[in-house]
Every structure is written in C-alpha cells, then in structure tokens.
Amino acid sequence: MPDKIMLKVICMCAVLSGAIAGFLPLIPKLAGAAFILVMFFSAPFTIIYLHRLNFIKDFETARCLTIGALSGFISFIGFSLVYFPIAFILYLIFRIDSFLWIKVLVENIGFLIPVIVLTALLSGLTNMFSAFIILYFYEYLKPKNRG
C-alpha cells in the first residue's frame, strides 16, 4: 500500500485532473471528450506524474492498480463536484436546454448521489485497467539487463 505522502499526492492529482475535466463539459462540444478523459486517463496521468517525482521507482502490479483505482474514483468525484453545481447555475441563469437534465438530477438529490458514486466506482475500475496498460508499457520499454 502506498505511504501517506504518496496518497496525498495521488489525491491531489486526481482531484485536480477531475476539477479541470469538470470545466470542459460546460463547452458542449467537449462534453464527451471530458467524460472519456476522466473515465480512462486520470490514472495514466497520475502514474506518469508520480514516476517523474520518483515516488514510483519500480513498477509493482498491485501498487499501480491501487493508484489507478484511487485516482479514477477520486477524479470522478472531483469532476462531479465541479461540473454539476456550475451546470445547474448556468441552467438557472441562461435556461440552456442542454443542461435541463442537470436540473432534474439536482432536484432529485437522492438519485444523484448514488449515480455519482456508482459512476465513480466504474471510473475507478476503468482507470485501474488503464493503469495496468501503463504498467505493461513501462515494463515493456524498460531496458533489459544483458550480462
């Protein structure tokens, strides 16, 4: 299991990537791309960043999968905490029809919270898979000891 400092860095990276991706769907043409970014690419960004900071020196499967699941779950929670309130406020101010479903979800908060948690769990699972792919590429590209 990662230590406390590494967990804090993982959480900060995940929340930051989720918050940045939470602003992107406010532009309607970028909504799908932002959702895919959060669902699949939060873990690779976090793992590459941790590798650059030398928190990850040797890639262990369990550690990378844990990082992928944590960053995926937390990034989607950050995405939701940024996107839903801003989209609801934009709907109230401008009455944009593309945000009408946000109004329905926010009015039914008892339905919204389980949907966010279940989608965050799905994001954790898909980011765990993308972390496994990053682990495979790092192991494949690692120089072999010849001797």
mmCIF file of N, CA and C in Angstrom:
data_model
loop_
_atom_site.group_PDB
_atom_site.id
_atom_site.type_symbol
_atom_site.label_atom_id
_atom_site.label_comp_id
_atom_site.label_asym_id
_atom_site.label_seq_id
_atom_site.Cartn_x
_atom_site.Cartn_y
_atom_site.Cartn_z
ATOM 1 N N MET A 1 0.843 -1.180 0.000
ATOM 2 C CA MET A 1 0.000 0.000 0.000
ATOM 3 C C MET A 1 0.884 1.238 0.000
ATOM 4 N N PRO A 2 0.499 2.247 -0.763
ATOM 5 C CA PRO A 2 1.307 3.469 -0.796
ATOM 6 C C PRO A 2 1.336 4.163 0.561
ATOM 7 N N ASP A 3 2.410 4.898 0.810
ATOM 8 C CA ASP A 3 2.508 5.598 2.087
ATOM 9 C C ASP A 3 1.656 6.866 2.068
ATOM 10 N N LYS A 4 1.634 7.590 3.201
ATOM 11 C CA LYS A 4 0.717 8.716 3.362
ATOM 12 C C LYS A 4 1.031 9.875 2.421
ATOM 13 N N ILE A 5 2.313 10.164 2.216
ATOM 14 C CA ILE A 5 2.666 11.277 1.333
ATOM 15 C C ILE A 5 2.251 10.957 -0.098
ATOM 16 N N MET A 6 2.484 9.719 -0.497
ATOM 17 C CA MET A 6 2.097 9.325 -1.849
ATOM 18 C C MET A 6 0.579 9.333 -2.006
ATOM 19 N N LEU A 7 -0.142 8.951 -0.975
ATOM 20 C CA LEU A 7 -1.607 9.011 -1.035
ATOM 21 C C LEU A 7 -2.106 10.450 -1.177
ATOM 22 N N LYS A 8 -1.453 11.370 -0.475
ATOM 23 C CA LYS A 8 -1.839 12.778 -0.603
ATOM 24 C C LYS A 8 -1.582 13.290 -2.017
ATOM 25 N N VAL A 9 -0.445 12.902 -2.595
ATOM 26 C CA VAL A 9 -0.126 13.332 -3.955
ATOM 27 C C VAL A 9 -1.105 12.719 -4.947
ATOM 28 N N ILE A 10 -1.455 11.448 -4.753
ATOM 29 C CA ILE A 10 -2.439 10.796 -5.626
ATOM 30 C C ILE A 10 -3.773 11.523 -5.545
ATOM 31 N N CYS A 11 -4.216 11.829 -4.333
ATOM 32 C CA CYS A 11 -5.497 12.527 -4.156
ATOM 33 C C CYS A 11 -5.469 13.919 -4.771
ATOM 34 N N MET A 12 -4.380 14.642 -4.583
ATOM 35 C CA MET A 12 -4.291 15.987 -5.167
ATOM 36 C C MET A 12 -4.283 15.927 -6.684
ATOM 37 N N CYS A 13 -3.528 14.996 -7.259
ATOM 38 C CA CYS A 13 -3.501 14.851 -8.721
ATOM 39 C C CYS A 13 -4.876 14.470 -9.257
ATOM 40 N N ALA A 14 -5.544 13.551 -8.580
ATOM 41 C CA ALA A 14 -6.846 13.085 -9.047
ATOM 42 C C ALA A 14 -7.900 14.184 -8.944
ATOM 43 N N VAL A 15 -7.925 14.882 -7.831
ATOM 44 C CA VAL A 15 -8.908 15.965 -7.676
ATOM 45 C C VAL A 15 -8.634 17.074 -8.681
ATOM 46 N N LEU A 16 -7.371 17.390 -8.896
ATOM 47 C CA LEU A 16 -7.021 18.441 -9.857
ATOM 48 C C LEU A 16 -7.415 18.033 -11.274
ATOM 49 N N SER A 17 -7.126 16.800 -11.665
ATOM 50 C CA SER A 17 -7.498 16.373 -13.015
ATOM 51 C C SER A 17 -9.018 16.292 -13.156
ATOM 52 N N GLY A 18 -9.711 15.860 -12.110
ATOM 53 C CA GLY A 18 -11.171 15.831 -12.160
ATOM 54 C C GLY A 18 -11.776 17.220 -12.219
ATOM 55 N N ALA A 19 -11.207 18.152 -11.464
ATOM 56 C CA ALA A 19 -11.731 19.524 -11.469
ATOM 57 C C ALA A 19 -11.488 20.196 -12.818
ATOM 58 N N ILE A 20 -10.330 19.972 -13.395
ATOM 59 C CA ILE A 20 -10.057 20.548 -14.718
ATOM 60 C C ILE A 20 -11.002 19.953 -15.748
ATOM 61 N N ALA A 21 -11.186 18.638 -15.678
ATOM 62 C CA ALA A 21 -12.110 17.993 -16.614
ATOM 63 C C ALA A 21 -13.558 18.382 -16.329
ATOM 64 N N GLY A 22 -13.870 18.845 -15.126
ATOM 65 C CA GLY A 22 -15.218 19.284 -14.792
ATOM 66 C C GLY A 22 -15.610 20.586 -15.470
ATOM 67 N N PHE A 23 -14.628 21.394 -15.832
ATOM 68 C CA PHE A 23 -14.926 22.633 -16.544
ATOM 69 C C PHE A 23 -15.112 22.408 -18.042
ATOM 70 N N LEU A 24 -14.504 21.377 -18.583
ATOM 71 C CA LEU A 24 -14.563 21.144 -20.028
ATOM 72 C C LEU A 24 -15.964 20.852 -20.569
ATOM 73 N N PRO A 25 -16.817 20.067 -19.877
ATOM 74 C CA PRO A 25 -18.134 19.796 -20.464
ATOM 75 C C PRO A 25 -19.068 20.992 -20.486
ATOM 76 N N LEU A 26 -18.675 22.080 -19.869
ATOM 77 C CA LEU A 26 -19.504 23.275 -19.947
ATOM 78 C C LEU A 26 -19.520 23.826 -21.375
ATOM 79 N N ILE A 27 -18.500 23.480 -22.155
ATOM 80 C CA ILE A 27 -18.496 23.751 -23.591
ATOM 81 C C ILE A 27 -19.108 22.510 -24.230
ATOM 82 N N PRO A 28 -20.268 22.609 -24.831
ATOM 83 C CA PRO A 28 -20.986 21.398 -25.259
ATOM 84 C C PRO A 28 -20.200 20.487 -26.203
ATOM 85 N N LYS A 29 -19.342 21.018 -27.042
ATOM 86 C CA LYS A 29 -18.592 20.177 -27.974
ATOM 87 C C LYS A 29 -17.539 19.328 -27.264
ATOM 88 N N LEU A 30 -17.138 19.703 -26.049
ATOM 89 C CA LEU A 30 -16.094 18.987 -25.326
ATOM 90 C C LEU A 30 -16.634 18.050 -24.250
ATOM 91 N N ALA A 31 -17.946 17.914 -24.157
ATOM 92 C CA ALA A 31 -18.534 17.125 -23.073
ATOM 93 C C ALA A 31 -18.121 15.658 -23.139
ATOM 94 N N GLY A 32 -18.198 15.060 -24.301
ATOM 95 C CA GLY A 32 -17.834 13.653 -24.432
ATOM 96 C C GLY A 32 -16.357 13.414 -24.191
ATOM 97 N N ALA A 33 -15.535 14.311 -24.711
ATOM 98 C CA ALA A 33 -14.087 14.174 -24.524
ATOM 99 C C ALA A 33 -13.705 14.306 -23.055
ATOM 100 N N ALA A 34 -14.351 15.199 -22.333
ATOM 101 C CA ALA A 34 -14.046 15.371 -20.909
ATOM 102 C C ALA A 34 -14.459 14.150 -20.104
ATOM 103 N N PHE A 35 -15.588 13.570 -20.457
ATOM 104 C CA PHE A 35 -16.034 12.373 -19.744
ATOM 105 C C PHE A 35 -15.073 11.206 -19.988
ATOM 106 N N ILE A 36 -14.633 11.035 -21.223
ATOM 107 C CA ILE A 36 -13.664 9.973 -21.540
ATOM 108 C C ILE A 36 -12.340 10.252 -20.852
ATOM 109 N N LEU A 37 -11.948 11.500 -20.784
ATOM 110 C CA LEU A 37 -10.706 11.871 -20.102
ATOM 111 C C LEU A 37 -10.745 11.461 -18.636
ATOM 112 N N VAL A 38 -11.848 11.705 -17.969
ATOM 113 C CA VAL A 38 -11.970 11.340 -16.557
ATOM 114 C C VAL A 38 -12.091 9.832 -16.396
ATOM 115 N N MET A 39 -12.840 9.193 -17.272
ATOM 116 C CA MET A 39 -13.107 7.764 -17.103
ATOM 117 C C MET A 39 -11.902 6.882 -17.416
ATOM 118 N N PHE A 40 -11.010 7.321 -18.298
ATOM 119 C CA PHE A 40 -9.931 6.435 -18.722
ATOM 120 C C PHE A 40 -8.524 6.968 -18.484
ATOM 121 N N PHE A 41 -8.322 8.269 -18.447
ATOM 122 C CA PHE A 41 -6.964 8.792 -18.490
ATOM 123 C C PHE A 41 -6.496 9.497 -17.227
ATOM 124 N N SER A 42 -7.228 9.404 -16.159
ATOM 125 C CA SER A 42 -6.773 10.003 -14.910
ATOM 126 C C SER A 42 -5.611 9.212 -14.315
ATOM 127 N N ALA A 43 -5.712 7.903 -14.326
ATOM 128 C CA ALA A 43 -4.655 7.055 -13.756
ATOM 129 C C ALA A 43 -3.345 7.152 -14.519
ATOM 130 N N PRO A 44 -3.346 7.118 -15.864
ATOM 131 C CA PRO A 44 -2.054 7.264 -16.546
ATOM 132 C C PRO A 44 -1.359 8.593 -16.249
ATOM 133 N N PHE A 45 -2.132 9.675 -16.186
ATOM 134 C CA PHE A 45 -1.528 10.961 -15.855
ATOM 135 C C PHE A 45 -0.926 10.929 -14.451
ATOM 136 N N THR A 46 -1.652 10.332 -13.514
ATOM 137 C CA THR A 46 -1.166 10.264 -12.137
ATOM 138 C C THR A 46 0.074 9.382 -12.031
ATOM 139 N N ILE A 47 0.071 8.248 -12.691
ATOM 140 C CA ILE A 47 1.218 7.343 -12.620
ATOM 141 C C ILE A 47 2.446 7.959 -13.269
ATOM 142 N N ILE A 48 2.258 8.594 -14.406
ATOM 143 C CA ILE A 48 3.402 9.250 -15.064
ATOM 144 C C ILE A 48 3.939 10.375 -14.193
ATOM 145 N N TYR A 49 3.050 11.145 -13.562
ATOM 146 C CA TYR A 49 3.486 12.231 -12.681
ATOM 147 C C TYR A 49 4.233 11.689 -11.463
ATOM 148 N N LEU A 50 3.723 10.611 -10.870
ATOM 149 C CA LEU A 50 4.408 10.013 -9.720
ATOM 150 C C LEU A 50 5.753 9.420 -10.115
ATOM 151 N N HIS A 51 5.833 8.899 -11.320
ATOM 152 C CA HIS A 51 7.122 8.375 -11.789
ATOM 153 C C HIS A 51 8.126 9.509 -12.000
ATOM 154 N N ARG A 52 7.649 10.634 -12.490
ATOM 155 C CA ARG A 52 8.535 11.803 -12.672
ATOM 156 C C ARG A 52 9.018 12.355 -11.330
ATOM 157 N N LEU A 53 8.178 12.243 -10.296
ATOM 158 C CA LEU A 53 8.568 12.703 -8.956
ATOM 159 C C LEU A 53 9.378 11.653 -8.189
ATOM 160 N N ASN A 54 9.636 10.508 -8.798
ATOM 161 C CA ASN A 54 10.375 9.384 -8.205
ATOM 162 C C ASN A 54 9.660 8.764 -7.010
ATOM 163 N N PHE A 55 8.332 8.866 -6.954
ATOM 164 C CA PHE A 55 7.574 8.127 -5.956
ATOM 165 C C PHE A 55 7.470 6.660 -6.373
ATOM 166 N N ILE A 56 7.454 6.434 -7.672
ATOM 167 C CA ILE A 56 7.405 5.073 -8.201
ATOM 168 C C ILE A 56 8.731 4.821 -8.903
ATOM 169 N N LYS A 57 9.557 4.008 -8.303
ATOM 170 C CA LYS A 57 10.835 3.667 -8.931
ATOM 171 C C LYS A 57 10.722 2.352 -9.686
ATOM 172 N N ASP A 58 10.222 1.336 -9.024
ATOM 173 C CA ASP A 58 9.972 0.070 -9.695
ATOM 174 C C ASP A 58 8.460 -0.161 -9.715
ATOM 175 N N PHE A 59 7.983 -0.587 -10.844
ATOM 176 C CA PHE A 59 6.540 -0.723 -11.030
ATOM 177 C C PHE A 59 6.083 -2.081 -10.528
ATOM 178 N N GLU A 60 5.283 -2.051 -9.491
ATOM 179 C CA GLU A 60 4.663 -3.256 -8.963
ATOM 180 C C GLU A 60 3.208 -3.255 -9.407
ATOM 181 N N THR A 61 2.720 -4.418 -9.736
ATOM 182 C CA THR A 61 1.359 -4.522 -10.264
ATOM 183 C C THR A 61 0.321 -4.040 -9.255
ATOM 184 N N ALA A 62 0.419 -4.500 -8.022
ATOM 185 C CA ALA A 62 -0.576 -4.126 -7.012
ATOM 186 C C ALA A 62 -0.565 -2.625 -6.738
ATOM 187 N N ARG A 63 0.618 -2.039 -6.688
ATOM 188 C CA ARG A 63 0.714 -0.600 -6.415
ATOM 189 C C ARG A 63 0.107 0.208 -7.555
ATOM 190 N N CYS A 64 0.420 -0.157 -8.792
ATOM 191 C CA CYS A 64 -0.123 0.589 -9.927
ATOM 192 C C CYS A 64 -1.631 0.431 -10.043
ATOM 193 N N LEU A 65 -2.143 -0.764 -9.759
ATOM 194 C CA LEU A 65 -3.593 -0.953 -9.809
ATOM 195 C C LEU A 65 -4.297 -0.189 -8.698
ATOM 196 N N THR A 66 -3.673 -0.118 -7.526
ATOM 197 C CA THR A 66 -4.244 0.670 -6.433
ATOM 198 C C THR A 66 -4.261 2.156 -6.784
ATOM 199 N N ILE A 67 -3.166 2.634 -7.354
ATOM 200 C CA ILE A 67 -3.106 4.038 -7.772
ATOM 201 C C ILE A 67 -4.163 4.316 -8.829
ATOM 202 N N GLY A 68 -4.330 3.394 -9.774
ATOM 203 C CA GLY A 68 -5.330 3.577 -10.816
ATOM 204 C C GLY A 68 -6.744 3.636 -10.272
ATOM 205 N N ALA A 69 -7.059 2.738 -9.349
ATOM 206 C CA ALA A 69 -8.413 2.731 -8.780
ATOM 207 C C ALA A 69 -8.673 3.981 -7.947
ATOM 208 N N LEU A 70 -7.704 4.362 -7.121
ATOM 209 C CA LEU A 70 -7.880 5.568 -6.297
ATOM 210 C C LEU A 70 -8.011 6.820 -7.148
ATOM 211 N N SER A 71 -7.130 6.964 -8.120
ATOM 212 C CA SER A 71 -7.175 8.187 -8.930
ATOM 213 C C SER A 71 -8.439 8.238 -9.775
ATOM 214 N N GLY A 72 -8.903 7.102 -10.268
ATOM 215 C CA GLY A 72 -10.144 7.093 -11.042
ATOM 216 C C GLY A 72 -11.350 7.467 -10.210
ATOM 217 N N PHE A 73 -11.467 6.872 -9.018
ATOM 218 C CA PHE A 73 -12.601 7.170 -8.145
ATOM 219 C C PHE A 73 -12.592 8.630 -7.710
ATOM 220 N N ILE A 74 -11.460 9.097 -7.239
ATOM 221 C CA ILE A 74 -11.378 10.460 -6.709
ATOM 222 C C ILE A 74 -11.516 11.495 -7.818
ATOM 223 N N SER A 75 -10.981 11.206 -9.007
ATOM 224 C CA SER A 75 -11.096 12.182 -10.095
ATOM 225 C C SER A 75 -12.544 12.338 -10.546
ATOM 226 N N PHE A 76 -13.321 11.252 -10.536
ATOM 227 C CA PHE A 76 -14.713 11.414 -10.927
ATOM 228 C C PHE A 76 -15.510 12.149 -9.858
ATOM 229 N N ILE A 77 -15.186 11.939 -8.601
ATOM 230 C CA ILE A 77 -15.849 12.713 -7.541
ATOM 231 C C ILE A 77 -15.512 14.197 -7.706
ATOM 232 N N GLY A 78 -14.239 14.515 -7.980
ATOM 233 C CA GLY A 78 -13.855 15.911 -8.230
ATOM 234 C C GLY A 78 -14.546 16.478 -9.455
ATOM 235 N N PHE A 79 -14.653 15.677 -10.499
ATOM 236 C CA PHE A 79 -15.368 16.080 -11.712
ATOM 237 C C PHE A 79 -16.810 16.435 -11.394
ATOM 238 N N SER A 80 -17.468 15.585 -10.618
ATOM 239 C CA SER A 80 -18.875 15.810 -10.287
ATOM 240 C C SER A 80 -19.069 17.023 -9.389
ATOM 241 N N LEU A 81 -18.144 17.217 -8.439
ATOM 242 C CA LEU A 81 -18.260 18.367 -7.538
ATOM 243 C C LEU A 81 -18.061 19.693 -8.249
ATOM 244 N N VAL A 82 -17.370 19.681 -9.371
ATOM 245 C CA VAL A 82 -17.189 20.912 -10.142
ATOM 246 C C VAL A 82 -18.288 21.064 -11.180
ATOM 247 N N TYR A 83 -18.561 20.000 -11.918
ATOM 248 C CA TYR A 83 -19.460 20.105 -13.066
ATOM 249 C C TYR A 83 -20.919 20.335 -12.688
ATOM 250 N N PHE A 84 -21.466 19.529 -11.781
ATOM 251 C CA PHE A 84 -22.901 19.614 -11.504
ATOM 252 C C PHE A 84 -23.335 20.964 -10.938
ATOM 253 N N PRO A 85 -22.636 21.540 -9.951
ATOM 254 C CA PRO A 85 -23.092 22.856 -9.478
ATOM 255 C C PRO A 85 -22.978 23.955 -10.534
ATOM 256 N N ILE A 86 -21.907 23.958 -11.299
ATOM 257 C CA ILE A 86 -21.742 25.008 -12.307
ATOM 258 C C ILE A 86 -22.781 24.848 -13.414
ATOM 259 N N ALA A 87 -23.030 23.623 -13.854
ATOM 260 C CA ALA A 87 -24.037 23.401 -14.893
ATOM 261 C C ALA A 87 -25.428 23.781 -14.391
ATOM 262 N N PHE A 88 -25.723 23.502 -13.131
ATOM 263 C CA PHE A 88 -27.027 23.879 -12.569
ATOM 264 C C PHE A 88 -27.171 25.395 -12.503
ATOM 265 N N ILE A 89 -26.121 26.077 -12.087
ATOM 266 C CA ILE A 89 -26.166 27.551 -12.036
ATOM 267 C C ILE A 89 -26.317 28.129 -13.438
ATOM 268 N N LEU A 90 -25.604 27.565 -14.414
ATOM 269 C CA LEU A 90 -25.753 28.037 -15.796
ATOM 270 C C LEU A 90 -27.170 27.794 -16.307
ATOM 271 N N TYR A 91 -27.770 26.675 -15.920
ATOM 272 C CA TYR A 91 -29.148 26.428 -16.337
ATOM 273 C C TYR A 91 -30.091 27.452 -15.703
ATOM 274 N N LEU A 92 -29.882 27.768 -14.429
ATOM 275 C CA LEU A 92 -30.768 28.725 -13.769
ATOM 276 C C LEU A 92 -30.625 30.124 -14.352
ATOM 277 N N ILE A 93 -29.412 30.492 -14.745
ATOM 278 C CA ILE A 93 -29.197 31.850 -15.266
ATOM 279 C C ILE A 93 -29.643 31.966 -16.724
ATOM 280 N N PHE A 94 -29.188 31.044 -17.575
ATOM 281 C CA PHE A 94 -29.394 31.188 -19.019
ATOM 282 C C PHE A 94 -30.506 30.312 -19.592
ATOM 283 N N ARG A 95 -31.037 29.378 -18.818
ATOM 284 C CA ARG A 95 -32.071 28.441 -19.270
ATOM 285 C C ARG A 95 -31.647 27.698 -20.544
ATOM 286 N N ILE A 96 -30.425 27.201 -20.532
ATOM 287 C CA ILE A 96 -29.901 26.453 -21.665
ATOM 288 C C ILE A 96 -30.524 25.063 -21.649
ATOM 289 N N ASP A 97 -31.102 24.661 -22.776
ATOM 290 C CA ASP A 97 -31.820 23.387 -22.826
ATOM 291 C C ASP A 97 -30.908 22.179 -22.661
ATOM 292 N N SER A 98 -29.647 22.308 -23.040
ATOM 293 C CA SER A 98 -28.754 21.144 -22.922
ATOM 294 C C SER A 98 -28.411 20.832 -21.465
ATOM 295 N N PHE A 99 -28.691 21.737 -20.547
ATOM 296 C CA PHE A 99 -28.457 21.491 -19.127
ATOM 297 C C PHE A 99 -29.747 21.162 -18.370
ATOM 298 N N LEU A 100 -30.841 20.905 -19.090
ATOM 299 C CA LEU A 100 -32.118 20.603 -18.436
ATOM 300 C C LEU A 100 -32.035 19.328 -17.598
ATOM 301 N N TRP A 101 -31.314 18.335 -18.071
ATOM 302 C CA TRP A 101 -31.193 17.080 -17.321
ATOM 303 C C TRP A 101 -30.436 17.284 -16.013
ATOM 304 N N ILE A 102 -29.547 18.291 -15.974
ATOM 305 C CA ILE A 102 -28.841 18.612 -14.734
ATOM 306 C C ILE A 102 -29.847 19.112 -13.693
ATOM 307 N N LYS A 103 -30.789 19.934 -14.131
ATOM 308 C CA LYS A 103 -31.810 20.455 -13.220
ATOM 309 C C LYS A 103 -32.612 19.300 -12.623
ATOM 310 N N VAL A 104 -32.980 18.327 -13.443
ATOM 311 C CA VAL A 104 -33.755 17.186 -12.960
ATOM 312 C C VAL A 104 -32.938 16.373 -11.956
ATOM 313 N N LEU A 105 -31.661 16.143 -12.250
ATOM 314 C CA LEU A 105 -30.820 15.376 -11.339
ATOM 315 C C LEU A 105 -30.587 16.104 -10.020
ATOM 316 N N VAL A 106 -30.330 17.398 -10.076
ATOM 317 C CA VAL A 106 -30.041 18.149 -8.852
ATOM 318 C C VAL A 106 -31.303 18.266 -7.992
ATOM 319 N N GLU A 107 -32.464 18.364 -8.622
ATOM 320 C CA GLU A 107 -33.702 18.404 -7.848
ATOM 321 C C GLU A 107 -33.971 17.072 -7.153
ATOM 322 N N ASN A 108 -33.501 15.981 -7.714
ATOM 323 C CA ASN A 108 -33.654 14.655 -7.119
ATOM 324 C C ASN A 108 -32.303 14.210 -6.558
ATOM 325 N N ILE A 109 -31.848 14.880 -5.519
ATOM 326 C CA ILE A 109 -30.511 14.650 -4.963
ATOM 327 C C ILE A 109 -30.359 13.233 -4.418
ATOM 328 N N GLY A 110 -31.452 12.621 -4.007
ATOM 329 C CA GLY A 110 -31.401 11.242 -3.534
ATOM 330 C C GLY A 110 -31.051 10.266 -4.639
ATOM 331 N N PHE A 111 -31.307 10.641 -5.870
ATOM 332 C CA PHE A 111 -30.935 9.822 -7.018
ATOM 333 C C PHE A 111 -29.546 10.185 -7.527
ATOM 334 N N LEU A 112 -29.179 11.454 -7.400
ATOM 335 C CA LEU A 112 -27.910 11.938 -7.955
ATOM 336 C C LEU A 112 -26.700 11.360 -7.226
ATOM 337 N N ILE A 113 -26.744 11.305 -5.916
ATOM 338 C CA ILE A 113 -25.585 10.842 -5.146
ATOM 339 C C ILE A 113 -25.243 9.383 -5.446
ATOM 340 N N PRO A 114 -26.213 8.449 -5.455
ATOM 341 C CA PRO A 114 -25.836 7.077 -5.828
ATOM 342 C C PRO A 114 -25.331 6.952 -7.264
ATOM 343 N N VAL A 115 -25.878 7.760 -8.182
ATOM 344 C CA VAL A 115 -25.397 7.724 -9.570
ATOM 345 C C VAL A 115 -23.944 8.182 -9.628
ATOM 346 N N ILE A 116 -23.606 9.233 -8.891
ATOM 347 C CA ILE A 116 -22.224 9.725 -8.873
ATOM 348 C C ILE A 116 -21.298 8.671 -8.269
ATOM 349 N N VAL A 117 -21.705 8.052 -7.169
ATOM 350 C CA VAL A 117 -20.846 7.055 -6.519
ATOM 351 C C VAL A 117 -20.663 5.832 -7.410
ATOM 352 N N LEU A 118 -21.731 5.345 -8.022
ATOM 353 C CA LEU A 118 -21.597 4.179 -8.895
ATOM 354 C C LEU A 118 -20.765 4.487 -10.140
ATOM 355 N N THR A 119 -20.928 5.680 -10.699
ATOM 356 C CA THR A 119 -20.109 6.054 -11.847
ATOM 357 C C THR A 119 -18.662 6.267 -11.428
ATOM 358 N N ALA A 120 -18.428 6.747 -10.220
ATOM 359 C CA ALA A 120 -17.058 6.890 -9.718
ATOM 360 C C ALA A 120 -16.418 5.524 -9.522
ATOM 361 N N LEU A 121 -17.191 4.546 -9.066
ATOM 362 C CA LEU A 121 -16.661 3.184 -8.955
ATOM 363 C C LEU A 121 -16.317 2.618 -10.330
ATOM 364 N N LEU A 122 -17.160 2.890 -11.313
ATOM 365 C CA LEU A 122 -16.865 2.461 -12.675
ATOM 366 C C LEU A 122 -15.622 3.165 -13.207
ATOM 367 N N SER A 123 -15.471 4.444 -12.886
ATOM 368 C CA SER A 123 -14.282 5.184 -13.278
ATOM 369 C C SER A 123 -13.034 4.603 -12.622
ATOM 370 N N GLY A 124 -13.155 4.207 -11.373
ATOM 371 C CA GLY A 124 -12.030 3.559 -10.704
ATOM 372 C C GLY A 124 -11.642 2.265 -11.380
ATOM 373 N N LEU A 125 -12.633 1.498 -11.807
ATOM 374 C CA LEU A 125 -12.360 0.232 -12.483
ATOM 375 C C LEU A 125 -11.701 0.448 -13.845
ATOM 376 N N THR A 126 -12.215 1.390 -14.628
ATOM 377 C CA THR A 126 -11.624 1.634 -15.946
ATOM 378 C C THR A 126 -10.237 2.257 -15.821
ATOM 379 N N ASN A 127 -10.034 3.100 -14.830
ATOM 380 C CA ASN A 127 -8.707 3.669 -14.624
ATOM 381 C C ASN A 127 -7.732 2.619 -14.095
ATOM 382 N N MET A 128 -8.229 1.630 -13.376
ATOM 383 C CA MET A 128 -7.371 0.530 -12.951
ATOM 384 C C MET A 128 -6.882 -0.244 -14.177
ATOM 385 N N PHE A 129 -7.759 -0.441 -15.145
ATOM 386 C CA PHE A 129 -7.359 -1.113 -16.376
ATOM 387 C C PHE A 129 -6.347 -0.276 -17.158
ATOM 388 N N SER A 130 -6.563 1.033 -17.233
ATOM 389 C CA SER A 130 -5.598 1.877 -17.952
ATOM 390 C C SER A 130 -4.273 1.954 -17.199
ATOM 391 N N ALA A 131 -4.300 1.855 -15.873
ATOM 392 C CA ALA A 131 -3.052 1.785 -15.108
ATOM 393 C C ALA A 131 -2.318 0.484 -15.416
ATOM 394 N N PHE A 132 -3.068 -0.599 -15.610
ATOM 395 C CA PHE A 132 -2.451 -1.866 -15.976
ATOM 396 C C PHE A 132 -1.790 -1.768 -17.347
ATOM 397 N N ILE A 133 -2.413 -1.055 -18.271
ATOM 398 C CA ILE A 133 -1.814 -0.857 -19.597
ATOM 399 C C ILE A 133 -0.542 -0.025 -19.489
ATOM 400 N N ILE A 134 -0.562 1.030 -18.681
ATOM 401 C CA ILE A 134 0.642 1.845 -18.470
ATOM 402 C C ILE A 134 1.739 1.000 -17.839
ATOM 403 N N LEU A 135 1.388 0.167 -16.875
ATOM 404 C CA LEU A 135 2.361 -0.733 -16.253
ATOM 405 C C LEU A 135 2.982 -1.655 -17.286
ATOM 406 N N TYR A 136 2.172 -2.185 -18.178
ATOM 407 C CA TYR A 136 2.680 -3.069 -19.224
ATOM 408 C C TYR A 136 3.656 -2.327 -20.132
ATOM 409 N N PHE A 137 3.309 -1.098 -20.538
ATOM 410 C CA PHE A 137 4.206 -0.351 -21.416
ATOM 411 C C PHE A 137 5.511 0.025 -20.720
ATOM 412 N N TYR A 138 5.440 0.392 -19.443
ATOM 413 C CA TYR A 138 6.665 0.695 -18.717
ATOM 414 C C TYR A 138 7.548 -0.540 -18.585
ATOM 415 N N GLU A 139 6.959 -1.691 -18.331
ATOM 416 C CA GLU A 139 7.742 -2.920 -18.222
ATOM 417 C C GLU A 139 8.278 -3.349 -19.584
ATOM 418 N N TYR A 140 7.521 -3.112 -20.628
ATOM 419 C CA TYR A 140 7.947 -3.490 -21.972
ATOM 420 C C TYR A 140 9.081 -2.598 -22.456
ATOM 421 N N LEU A 141 9.026 -1.314 -22.119
ATOM 422 C CA LEU A 141 10.033 -0.368 -22.583
ATOM 423 C C LEU A 141 11.245 -0.279 -21.669
ATOM 424 N N LYS A 142 11.198 -0.940 -20.519
ATOM 425 C CA LYS A 142 12.314 -0.914 -19.581
ATOM 426 C C LYS A 142 13.510 -1.606 -20.214
ATOM 427 N N PRO A 143 14.707 -0.996 -20.092
ATOM 428 C CA PRO A 143 15.885 -1.641 -20.682
ATOM 429 C C PRO A 143 16.184 -2.961 -19.983
ATOM 430 N N LYS A 144 16.498 -3.943 -20.784
ATOM 431 C CA LYS A 144 16.809 -5.262 -20.257
ATOM 432 C C LYS A 144 18.277 -5.323 -19.820
ATOM 433 N N ASN A 145 18.537 -6.034 -18.717
ATOM 434 C CA ASN A 145 19.920 -6.240 -18.256
ATOM 435 C C ASN A 145 20.536 -7.369 -19.075
ATOM 436 N N ARG A 146 21.560 -7.011 -19.793
ATOM 437 C CA ARG A 146 22.242 -8.024 -20.614
ATOM 438 C C ARG A 146 23.592 -8.297 -20.008
ATOM 439 N N GLY A 147 23.786 -9.470 -19.592
ATOM 440 C CA GLY A 147 25.083 -9.719 -18.990
ATOM 441 C C GLY A 147 25.297 -11.070 -18.483
#
